[in-house]
Tab-separated table of C-alpha atoms in Angstrom:
chain	number	residue	atom	x	y	z
A	134	MET	CA	118.871	100.998	91.675
A	135	GLN	CA	121.128	98.135	92.647
A	136	GLU	CA	122.081	95.650	89.973
A	137	PRO	CA	119.334	92.984	90.061
A	138	THR	CA	120.259	89.765	91.845
A	139	VAL	CA	119.347	86.677	89.856
A	140	ILE	CA	117.744	83.980	92.014
A	141	THR	CA	118.556	80.427	90.956
A	142	SER	CA	117.732	78.452	94.108
A	143	LEU	CA	114.490	77.899	95.974
A	144	SER	CA	116.403	77.952	99.263
A	145	ASP	CA	117.953	81.411	98.829
A	146	GLU	CA	117.422	83.114	102.220
A	147	ARG	CA	117.518	86.560	100.675
A	148	VAL	CA	114.013	86.103	99.296
A	149	GLN	CA	112.421	84.274	102.225
A	150	VAL	CA	110.298	87.358	102.855
A	151	PHE	CA	108.478	86.509	99.611
A	152	SER	CA	108.528	82.750	99.839
A	153	SER	CA	108.158	81.373	103.331
A	154	LEU	CA	107.204	83.992	105.913
A	155	THR	CA	103.716	83.991	107.374
A	156	GLU	CA	101.758	87.209	107.842
A	157	SER	CA	102.654	87.082	111.527
A	158	GLN	CA	106.354	86.676	110.758
A	159	LEU	CA	106.249	89.617	108.347
A	160	ARG	CA	105.250	91.733	111.323
A	161	SER	CA	108.110	90.407	113.462
A	162	THR	CA	111.333	92.415	113.338
A	163	SER	CA	113.419	89.238	113.709
A	164	PHE	CA	112.520	88.102	110.191
A	165	SER	CA	113.452	91.260	108.269
A	166	ARG	CA	117.185	90.630	108.186
A	167	GLY	CA	119.010	91.523	105.003
A	168	LEU	CA	116.425	94.080	103.936
A	169	LYS	CA	116.671	97.823	103.728
A	170	GLY	CA	115.196	99.361	106.877
A	171	GLN	CA	115.855	96.209	108.895
A	172	GLY	CA	113.853	95.976	112.092
A	173	GLU	CA	110.534	97.305	110.780
A	174	GLU	CA	107.292	95.444	110.169
A	175	LEU	CA	106.605	94.508	106.566
A	176	CYS	CA	103.731	93.830	104.209
A	177	ILE	CA	103.722	92.313	100.732
A	178	VAL	CA	102.251	94.297	97.845
A	179	GLU	CA	101.470	92.466	94.625
A	180	SER	CA	101.185	93.551	90.963
A	181	PRO	CA	102.517	96.726	89.324
A	182	LYS	CA	99.245	98.656	89.634
A	183	VAL	CA	98.925	98.081	93.373
A	184	ILE	CA	102.624	98.722	93.989
A	185	ARG	CA	102.279	102.067	92.190
A	186	VAL	CA	99.386	103.033	94.476
A	187	ALA	CA	101.465	102.133	97.539
A	188	LEU	CA	104.447	104.152	96.334
A	189	GLN	CA	102.231	107.131	95.521
A	190	GLN	CA	100.869	106.997	99.072
A	191	GLY	CA	104.372	107.143	100.514
A	192	LEU	CA	105.052	103.520	101.479
A	193	GLN	CA	108.752	102.719	101.541
A	194	PRO	CA	109.961	99.665	99.596
A	195	ALA	CA	112.236	97.140	101.315
A	196	ALA	CA	112.836	94.723	98.408
A	197	LEU	CA	111.393	93.852	95.006
A	198	LEU	CA	110.917	90.436	93.402
A	199	CYS	CA	110.236	90.591	89.693
A	200	GLU	CA	110.170	88.278	86.703
A	201	ARG	CA	113.173	89.035	84.533
A	202	ARG	CA	111.059	90.129	81.565
A	203	HIS	CA	109.205	92.718	83.644
A	204	LEU	CA	112.361	94.583	84.701
A	205	THR	CA	112.253	96.395	81.379
A	206	GLY	CA	108.528	95.860	80.829
A	207	ASP	CA	105.513	96.277	83.117
A	208	ALA	CA	107.631	97.099	86.174
A	209	ALA	CA	110.218	99.367	84.527
A	210	ASP	CA	108.741	102.560	85.980
A	211	ILE	CA	108.552	100.989	89.458
A	212	VAL	CA	112.179	99.872	89.318
A	213	ALA	CA	113.157	103.403	88.298
A	214	GLN	CA	111.432	104.846	91.387
A	215	LEU	CA	113.155	102.593	93.912
A	216	PRO	CA	115.766	104.140	96.195
A	217	ALA	CA	119.273	103.208	95.069
A	218	ASP	CA	119.832	100.807	97.980
A	219	THR	CA	116.644	98.756	97.523
A	220	PRO	CA	117.457	95.097	96.702
A	221	VAL	CA	115.922	93.844	93.467
A	222	TYR	CA	115.650	90.085	92.908
A	223	THR	CA	114.746	88.489	89.627
A	224	GLY	CA	114.474	85.131	87.932
A	225	GLU	CA	112.486	83.141	85.436
A	226	ARG	CA	108.706	82.797	85.768
A	227	GLU	CA	108.764	79.067	86.514
A	228	LEU	CA	111.306	79.376	89.328
A	229	LEU	CA	109.549	82.326	90.955
A	230	ALA	CA	106.231	80.466	90.793
A	231	ARG	CA	107.830	77.540	92.650
A	232	LEU	CA	109.496	79.923	95.082
A	233	THR	CA	106.306	81.726	96.096
A	234	GLY	CA	103.936	78.792	95.641
A	235	TYR	CA	101.900	80.402	92.877
A	236	THR	CA	102.333	82.271	89.627
A	237	LEU	CA	102.951	85.906	90.503
A	238	THR	CA	100.169	88.351	89.741
A	239	ARG	CA	101.609	90.381	86.869
A	240	GLY	CA	105.031	89.038	87.815
A	241	VAL	CA	105.957	91.504	90.569
A	242	LEU	CA	106.008	91.490	94.390
A	243	CYS	CA	107.275	94.271	96.635
A	244	ALA	CA	108.053	93.971	100.332
A	245	MET	CA	107.183	97.322	101.885
A	246	HIS	CA	107.449	98.838	105.331
A	247	ARG	CA	104.057	98.956	106.994
A	248	PRO	CA	102.758	102.491	107.551
A	249	GLN	CA	102.047	103.502	111.125
A	250	THR	CA	98.388	103.540	112.152
A	251	GLY	CA	97.038	106.559	113.983
A	252	THR	CA	94.620	106.782	116.874
A	253	VAL	CA	90.879	106.626	116.325
A	254	GLU	CA	90.686	110.352	117.014
A	255	GLN	CA	93.383	111.099	114.446
A	256	VAL	CA	91.912	108.868	111.761
A	257	CYS	CA	88.383	110.199	112.256
A	258	ARG	CA	89.295	113.879	112.458
A	259	GLY	CA	86.989	115.708	110.049
A	260	ALA	CA	85.267	112.476	108.988
A	261	ARG	CA	81.513	112.387	108.397
A	262	ARG	CA	81.048	108.806	107.184
A	263	ILE	CA	83.093	105.875	108.434
A	264	VAL	CA	82.807	102.101	108.242
A	265	VAL	CA	83.448	99.859	111.236
A	266	ILE	CA	84.449	96.297	110.331
A	267	HIS	CA	83.438	94.082	113.234
A	268	SER	CA	84.917	90.565	113.525
A	269	VAL	CA	85.316	90.029	109.778
A	270	CYS	CA	88.104	87.491	109.213
A	271	ASP	CA	87.840	86.811	105.487
A	272	THR	CA	90.655	88.612	103.652
A	273	THR	CA	88.673	88.840	100.416
A	274	ASN	CA	85.816	90.602	102.185
A	275	ILE	CA	88.212	92.978	103.939
A	276	GLY	CA	89.814	93.953	100.642
A	277	ALA	CA	86.457	94.377	98.912
A	278	ILE	CA	85.076	96.561	101.723
A	279	PHE	CA	88.109	98.843	101.523
A	280	ARG	CA	87.759	99.117	97.761
A	281	SER	CA	84.096	100.141	98.083
A	282	ALA	CA	84.901	102.544	100.925
A	283	ALA	CA	87.546	104.291	98.846
A	284	ALA	CA	85.458	104.421	95.684
A	285	LEU	CA	82.290	105.662	97.406
A	286	GLY	CA	83.755	108.429	99.532
A	287	ILE	CA	83.991	106.882	102.989
A	288	ASP	CA	86.335	108.986	105.126
A	289	ALA	CA	87.846	106.255	107.315
A	290	VAL	CA	87.653	102.566	108.217
A	291	LEU	CA	87.967	101.164	111.730
A	292	LEU	CA	88.398	97.490	112.574
A	293	THR	CA	87.855	95.530	115.757
A	294	ARG	CA	90.920	93.589	116.877
A	295	ASP	CA	89.375	90.247	115.918
A	296	SER	CA	89.109	91.308	112.278
A	297	CYS	CA	91.618	90.420	109.584
A	298	ASP	CA	94.652	92.649	109.046
A	299	PRO	CA	93.935	94.990	106.078
A	300	LEU	CA	97.597	94.718	105.038
A	301	ASN	CA	97.363	90.959	104.613
A	302	ARG	CA	98.733	90.144	101.145
A	303	ARG	CA	95.395	88.970	99.742
A	304	ALA	CA	93.410	91.825	101.288
A	305	VAL	CA	95.809	94.331	99.716
A	306	ARG	CA	95.486	92.645	96.331
A	307	VAL	CA	91.677	92.394	96.405
A	308	SER	CA	91.410	96.034	97.459
A	309	MET	CA	93.574	97.033	94.463
A	310	GLY	CA	95.588	99.190	96.842
A	311	SER	CA	92.571	100.921	98.402
A	312	VAL	CA	93.874	99.940	101.850
A	313	PHE	CA	96.498	102.635	101.241
A	314	LEU	CA	93.960	105.263	100.184
A	315	VAL	CA	91.517	105.247	103.117
A	316	PRO	CA	92.742	106.116	106.648
A	317	TRP	CA	92.228	103.185	109.010
A	318	THR	CA	93.081	101.958	112.459
A	319	TRP	CA	91.998	99.502	115.147
A	320	LEU	CA	88.953	100.197	117.322
A	321	GLU	CA	88.854	99.020	120.921
A	322	SER	CA	85.314	100.130	121.815
A	323	LEU	CA	82.279	101.723	120.173
A	324	ASP	CA	82.305	104.167	123.070
A	325	GLU	CA	85.232	105.877	121.333
A	326	LEU	CA	82.927	106.768	118.442
A	327	HIS	CA	80.192	108.194	120.617
A	328	ALA	CA	82.805	110.290	122.418
A	329	LEU	CA	83.764	111.771	119.025
A	330	GLY	CA	80.190	112.673	118.190
A	331	PHE	CA	79.337	109.791	115.858
A	332	LYS	CA	75.963	108.123	115.729
A	333	THR	CA	76.306	104.404	115.060
A	334	ALA	CA	74.265	102.318	112.647
A	335	ALA	CA	74.493	98.543	113.057
A	336	MET	CA	73.677	96.631	109.873
A	337	ALA	CA	71.471	93.817	111.142
A	338	LEU	CA	68.159	92.091	110.531
A	339	THR	CA	65.903	92.743	113.526
A	340	GLU	CA	62.282	93.719	114.002
A	341	GLN	CA	63.434	97.227	114.897
A	342	SER	CA	65.663	97.690	111.810
A	343	LEU	CA	65.208	100.834	109.775
A	344	PRO	CA	65.368	100.542	105.985
A	345	LEU	CA	68.645	101.842	104.603
A	346	ASP	CA	66.917	104.721	102.828
A	347	ASP	CA	65.323	106.091	106.011
A	348	PRO	CA	65.934	109.877	105.767
A	349	ARG	CA	67.025	110.111	109.413
A	350	LEU	CA	70.225	108.294	108.552
A	351	LYS	CA	71.272	110.730	105.851
A	352	GLU	CA	70.541	113.670	108.135
A	353	GLU	CA	73.170	112.562	110.651
A	354	GLN	CA	76.257	114.764	110.500
A	355	ARG	CA	78.605	111.993	111.617
A	356	LEU	CA	77.610	108.383	111.050
A	357	ALA	CA	79.483	105.109	111.571
A	358	LEU	CA	78.242	102.042	109.674
A	359	ILE	CA	78.988	98.834	111.568
A	360	MET	CA	79.403	95.767	109.371
A	361	GLY	CA	79.470	92.297	110.939
A	362	THR	CA	80.773	88.935	109.868
A	363	GLU	CA	78.651	86.667	107.714
A	364	GLY	CA	76.803	83.858	109.432
A	365	ASP	CA	76.681	85.061	113.030
A	366	GLY	CA	76.372	88.753	112.133
A	367	LEU	CA	76.916	91.395	114.781
A	368	PRO	CA	76.841	90.489	118.484
A	369	HIS	CA	73.596	91.345	120.266
A	370	SER	CA	75.512	93.668	122.594
A	371	THR	CA	76.833	95.661	119.626
A	372	ILE	CA	73.371	95.964	118.108
A	373	ALA	CA	71.902	97.036	121.443
A	374	ALA	CA	74.570	99.708	121.908
A	375	ALA	CA	74.064	101.218	118.426
A	376	ASP	CA	71.949	104.306	117.851
A	377	TYR	CA	70.293	102.716	114.824
A	378	THR	CA	69.770	99.212	113.524
A	379	VAL	CA	69.622	99.222	109.731
A	380	ARG	CA	68.651	96.713	107.066
A	381	ILE	CA	68.905	96.632	103.295
A	382	PRO	CA	65.431	95.774	101.938
A	383	MET	CA	65.515	92.401	100.130
A	384	MET	CA	63.398	90.798	97.407
A	385	HIS	CA	62.657	87.264	96.140
A	386	GLY	CA	63.058	85.755	99.585
A	387	VAL	CA	66.773	86.564	99.843
A	388	ASP	CA	67.510	87.378	103.482
A	389	SER	CA	70.877	89.143	103.227
A	390	LEU	CA	73.891	90.089	101.122
A	391	ASN	CA	77.537	89.169	101.427
A	392	VAL	CA	79.125	91.626	103.869
A	393	ALA	CA	81.271	93.202	101.156
A	394	ALA	CA	78.243	93.711	98.887
A	395	ALA	CA	76.201	95.081	101.793
A	396	ALA	CA	78.968	97.526	102.637
A	397	ALA	CA	79.035	98.808	99.055
A	398	VAL	CA	75.269	99.346	99.015
A	399	ALA	CA	75.297	101.090	102.401
A	400	CYS	CA	78.250	103.319	101.511
A	401	TRP	CA	76.531	104.437	98.323
A	402	GLU	CA	73.169	105.108	99.920
A	403	LEU	CA	74.505	107.039	102.925
A	404	ARG	CA	77.271	109.017	101.195
A	405	VAL	CA	77.403	112.783	101.768
């Protein structure tokens, strides 16, 4: 490990990746100057537990920002794992909170090189149960869906292009690193799933909806659960193109669940 660099100024350009870059800029090669592996897209991973998951899954660190006290405390094992040429920046809690705009979660941030996403065919190879996230833009919901998918045995997650990036800083944090545990990629068309032998189940409230515990759903060898955004739900064209329309039976006059909660229920019920 390199000798830690003590940050004393809020304007230090060496830590702009942690302090001032937007999610879009993190994915632009022109903003990764001064970091190991310059020229690659980056994501920010927060808290020792989540950073450990990322490292275990093979993500490569580009730089670490850590409260001084954690260098020999909560983050000591992480620091020990870093390649020798990985920059490590440190400082006092108050300064780092001003630098990043908020008190660091557990006092540690790691800039990491984004893993490459595979094709839909690659990600779904051998999969029996997958979740399709359709037009969901809330980072908290994205992270929560990934966490449920990982915990409940979903084989892969696909996202339409108008959904939030799963490697957004908040989505990574909410997922507790589950975005690194479940294979995922972007989906251009539901036709790709049918071509791979998947039956599709759109989660939607319609007169033709099957209850989630309908035995026909569990009998499907390959099933894709399509989860839509809250409010508008899934587009009518998506529902019409699905093999099944599925609802979670409700009580006490409640009409629906938050999309992340609905995903957890559906993943549990339809697991294989």
